[in-house]
XYZ file of N, CA, C and O in Angstrom:
328
model
N 0.841 -1.177 0.000
C 0.000 0.000 0.000
C 0.883 1.234 0.000
O 1.873 1.299 0.721
N 0.485 2.176 -0.810
C 1.226 3.432 -0.917
C 0.265 4.595 -0.727
O -0.943 4.445 -0.919
N 0.802 5.750 -0.350
C -0.019 6.954 -0.354
C -0.464 7.203 -1.789
O 0.308 6.980 -2.736
N -1.685 7.668 -1.971
C -2.216 7.880 -3.316
C -1.371 8.829 -4.148
O -1.317 8.724 -5.370
N -0.664 9.741 -3.493
C 0.152 10.703 -4.240
C 1.582 10.212 -4.500
O 2.400 10.939 -5.050
N 1.882 8.965 -4.130
C 3.209 8.398 -4.365
C 3.308 7.925 -5.813
O 2.483 7.147 -6.275
N 4.310 8.384 -6.517
C 4.476 8.004 -7.924
C 5.164 6.646 -8.034
O 5.908 6.230 -7.139
N 4.923 5.993 -9.166
C 5.639 4.746 -9.436
C 7.142 5.013 -9.490
O 7.941 4.207 -9.033
N 7.540 6.153 -10.028
C 8.954 6.490 -10.109
C 9.650 6.465 -8.756
O 10.782 6.007 -8.641
N 8.955 6.954 -7.736
C 9.530 6.933 -6.384
C 9.681 5.500 -5.890
O 10.718 5.123 -5.331
N 8.655 4.691 -6.098
C 8.710 3.283 -5.684
C 9.815 2.562 -6.454
O 10.613 1.827 -5.870
N 9.885 2.797 -7.743
C 10.909 2.164 -8.578
C 12.316 2.515 -8.089
O 13.196 1.649 -8.028
N 12.534 3.756 -7.723
C 13.863 4.171 -7.228
C 14.219 3.441 -5.938
O 15.337 2.950 -5.783
N 13.257 3.337 -5.005
C 13.501 2.623 -3.748
C 13.839 1.163 -4.032
O 14.785 0.609 -3.476
N 13.060 0.547 -4.915
C 13.270 -0.863 -5.258
C 14.642 -1.053 -5.903
O 15.408 -1.941 -5.510
N 14.963 -0.233 -6.873
C 16.238 -0.384 -7.577
C 17.435 -0.105 -6.663
O 18.460 -0.783 -6.755
N 17.296 0.868 -5.777
C 18.374 1.162 -4.824
C 18.589 0.004 -3.852
O 19.707 -0.256 -3.434
N 17.502 -0.694 -3.492
C 17.594 -1.800 -2.538
C 17.975 -3.111 -3.218
O 18.465 -4.030 -2.567
N 17.738 -3.202 -4.521
C 18.024 -4.431 -5.253
C 19.519 -4.626 -5.444
O 20.335 -3.798 -5.064
N 19.856 -5.759 -6.023
C 21.269 -6.021 -6.316
C 21.412 -6.296 -7.810
O 20.483 -6.063 -8.577
N 22.568 -6.813 -8.205
C 22.831 -7.008 -9.635
C 21.901 -8.041 -10.285
O 21.790 -8.078 -11.505
N 21.215 -8.849 -9.492
C 20.288 -9.844 -10.051
C 18.938 -9.231 -10.426
O 18.188 -9.806 -11.200
N 18.629 -8.059 -9.880
C 17.384 -7.371 -10.229
C 17.585 -6.675 -11.567
O 18.347 -5.723 -11.677
N 16.907 -7.173 -12.595
C 17.080 -6.634 -13.944
C 16.038 -5.581 -14.289
O 16.301 -4.707 -15.099
N 14.835 -5.682 -13.683
C 13.820 -4.676 -13.971
C 12.757 -4.642 -12.894
O 12.528 -5.613 -12.180
N 12.136 -3.473 -12.792
C 10.996 -3.237 -11.912
C 9.987 -2.507 -12.790
O 10.277 -1.421 -13.277
N 8.828 -3.109 -13.013
C 7.863 -2.484 -13.915
C 6.496 -2.317 -13.253
O 6.101 -3.094 -12.391
N 5.818 -1.280 -13.700
C 4.475 -0.960 -13.235
C 3.490 -1.943 -13.864
O 3.549 -2.216 -15.057
N 2.545 -2.461 -13.038
C 1.510 -3.355 -13.546
C 0.141 -2.695 -13.429
O -0.588 -2.584 -14.413
N -0.211 -2.235 -12.218
C -1.561 -1.702 -12.010
C -1.604 -0.930 -10.694
O -0.741 -1.092 -9.833
N -2.628 -0.088 -10.577
C -2.919 0.575 -9.315
C -4.399 0.354 -9.019
O -5.230 0.394 -9.923
N -4.698 0.062 -7.751
C -6.058 -0.242 -7.328
C -6.427 0.711 -6.204
O -5.716 0.806 -5.204
N -7.518 1.423 -6.396
C -8.045 2.312 -5.359
C -9.464 1.869 -5.056
O -10.245 1.608 -5.974
N -9.782 1.788 -3.766
C -11.085 1.282 -3.368
C -11.375 1.759 -1.947
O -10.446 1.893 -1.139
N -12.652 1.989 -1.642
C -13.006 2.399 -0.272
C -12.629 1.362 0.790
O -12.495 1.702 1.969
N -12.423 0.117 0.385
C -12.036 -0.914 1.361
C -10.586 -0.764 1.831
O -10.192 -1.345 2.845
N -9.787 0.020 1.110
C -8.396 0.275 1.501
C -8.366 1.396 2.533
O -9.284 2.214 2.603
N -7.300 1.460 3.319
C -7.180 2.571 4.269
C -7.270 3.922 3.552
O -6.911 4.049 2.377
N -7.728 4.917 4.273
C -7.904 6.262 3.706
C -6.595 6.761 3.087
O -5.516 6.577 3.651
N -6.708 7.387 1.936
C -5.583 8.005 1.207
C -4.524 6.997 0.766
O -3.388 7.363 0.491
N -4.884 5.724 0.678
C -3.936 4.696 0.241
C -4.412 4.055 -1.050
O -5.600 4.015 -1.359
N -3.466 3.543 -1.812
C -3.747 2.790 -3.032
C -2.859 1.549 -3.026
O -1.810 1.517 -2.385
N -3.308 0.543 -3.736
C -2.530 -0.676 -3.878
C -1.828 -0.640 -5.232
O -2.482 -0.600 -6.268
N -0.512 -0.631 -5.208
C 0.298 -0.556 -6.423
C 0.888 -1.936 -6.692
O 1.534 -2.512 -5.818
N 0.650 -2.460 -7.879
C 1.215 -3.751 -8.266
C 2.412 -3.503 -9.172
O 2.317 -2.759 -10.148
N 3.532 -4.131 -8.808
C 4.744 -4.031 -9.616
C 5.248 -5.437 -9.922
O 4.913 -6.400 -9.236
N 6.051 -5.537 -10.968
C 6.668 -6.819 -11.337
C 8.181 -6.659 -11.239
O 8.750 -5.714 -11.791
N 8.800 -7.602 -10.547
C 10.254 -7.619 -10.419
C 10.799 -8.775 -11.244
O 10.240 -9.877 -11.219
N 11.875 -8.524 -11.956
C 12.511 -9.567 -12.766
C 13.948 -9.731 -12.302
O 14.742 -8.784 -12.357
N 14.249 -10.930 -11.804
C 15.594 -11.272 -11.354
C 16.189 -12.267 -12.343
O 15.502 -13.174 -12.822
N 17.478 -12.128 -12.620
C 18.114 -13.019 -13.584
C 19.623 -13.051 -13.357
O 20.224 -12.052 -12.987
N 20.189 -14.214 -13.601
C 21.638 -14.369 -13.619
C 22.021 -14.975 -14.961
O 21.369 -15.912 -15.426
N 23.058 -14.444 -15.557
C 23.552 -14.983 -16.831
C 24.391 -16.238 -16.614
O 24.606 -17.009 -17.549
N 24.860 -16.456 -15.363
C 25.775 -17.561 -15.095
C 25.121 -18.802 -14.514
O 25.652 -19.901 -14.648
N 23.957 -18.641 -13.853
C 23.397 -19.794 -13.138
C 21.905 -19.602 -12.889
O 21.376 -18.516 -13.078
N 21.281 -20.670 -12.452
C 19.879 -20.616 -12.069
C 19.780 -20.066 -10.650
O 20.483 -20.548 -9.750
N 18.949 -19.066 -10.475
C 18.750 -18.515 -9.136
C 17.877 -19.460 -8.319
O 16.930 -20.053 -8.836
N 18.208 -19.589 -7.046
C 17.466 -20.464 -6.148
C 16.326 -19.696 -5.482
O 16.440 -18.480 -5.257
N 15.253 -20.383 -5.153
C 14.076 -19.764 -4.548
C 14.441 -18.989 -3.288
O 14.023 -17.833 -3.120
N 15.200 -19.602 -2.391
C 15.581 -18.925 -1.138
C 16.385 -17.664 -1.409
O 16.249 -16.662 -0.708
N 17.215 -17.710 -2.420
C 18.039 -16.570 -2.795
C 17.159 -15.403 -3.265
O 17.289 -14.266 -2.797
N 16.222 -15.685 -4.163
C 15.321 -14.650 -4.666
C 14.423 -14.135 -3.544
O 14.188 -12.925 -3.431
N 13.948 -15.022 -2.688
C 13.136 -14.590 -1.544
C 13.905 -13.621 -0.660
O 13.336 -12.659 -0.134
N 15.192 -13.842 -0.499
C 16.034 -12.919 0.273
C 16.137 -11.558 -0.393
O 16.081 -10.521 0.277
N 16.272 -11.545 -1.720
C 16.314 -10.280 -2.449
C 15.000 -9.520 -2.270
O 14.996 -8.308 -2.028
N 13.895 -10.243 -2.382
C 12.578 -9.621 -2.227
C 12.413 -9.084 -0.815
O 11.908 -7.978 -0.617
N 12.850 -9.834 0.176
C 12.750 -9.392 1.582
C 13.528 -8.091 1.776
O 13.056 -7.171 2.453
N 14.703 -7.990 1.202
C 15.508 -6.771 1.299
C 14.768 -5.582 0.682
O 14.739 -4.482 1.242
N 14.144 -5.814 -0.462
C 13.376 -4.758 -1.134
C 12.163 -4.368 -0.290
O 11.883 -3.175 -0.107
N 11.449 -5.358 0.242
C 10.280 -5.056 1.087
C 10.684 -4.271 2.330
O 9.980 -3.352 2.745
N 11.818 -4.615 2.923
C 12.305 -3.873 4.099
C 12.577 -2.414 3.736
O 12.245 -1.507 4.494
N 13.191 -2.187 2.572
C 13.479 -0.814 2.139
C 12.182 -0.046 1.893
O 12.078 1.136 2.253
N 11.186 -0.702 1.304
C 9.891 -0.055 1.084
C 9.203 0.244 2.416
O 8.635 1.323 2.597
N 9.268 -0.704 3.349
C 8.659 -0.499 4.673
C 9.246 0.720 5.376
O 8.525 1.448 6.064
N 10.543 0.935 5.210
C 11.183 2.107 5.827
C 10.606 3.415 5.300
O 10.698 4.450 5.959
N 10.014 3.368 4.114
C 9.411 4.555 3.493
C 7.876 4.530 3.619
O 7.169 5.221 2.896
N 7.374 3.703 4.555
C 5.920 3.554 4.798
C 5.159 3.043 3.580
O 3.999 3.386 3.365
N 5.813 2.219 2.798
C 5.171 1.509 1.682
C 5.162 0.040 2.091
O 6.209 -0.563 2.258
N 3.956 -0.490 2.301
C 3.850 -1.830 2.889
C 3.160 -2.808 1.944
O 2.349 -2.416 1.107
N 3.481 -4.071 2.126
C 2.864 -5.129 1.359
C 1.405 -5.274 1.779
O 1.092 -5.347 2.960
N 0.519 -5.287 0.816
C -0.915 -5.448 1.096
C -1.185 -6.923 1.376
O -0.803 -7.793 0.614
N -1.856 -7.169 2.485
C -2.172 -8.561 2.846
C -3.655 -8.788 2.899
O -4.440 -7.888 2.940
């Protein structure tokens, strides 16, 4: 969940700054606004693409990268919608 006035560009910068060399792209998918969400919040869907040219990435490894990105977003009051 993000503040409604938060741009994708800001989210993308946080994600890219927190990512590592395996993060190849962060792309906008959709934004959802609804009265069921907290006031002044929107749900932003993004797609992350991780890749290595040398080997197959392991699930635990990618989950760690995602956790690092989520922690960086949480520090900016951008939280995972559950």
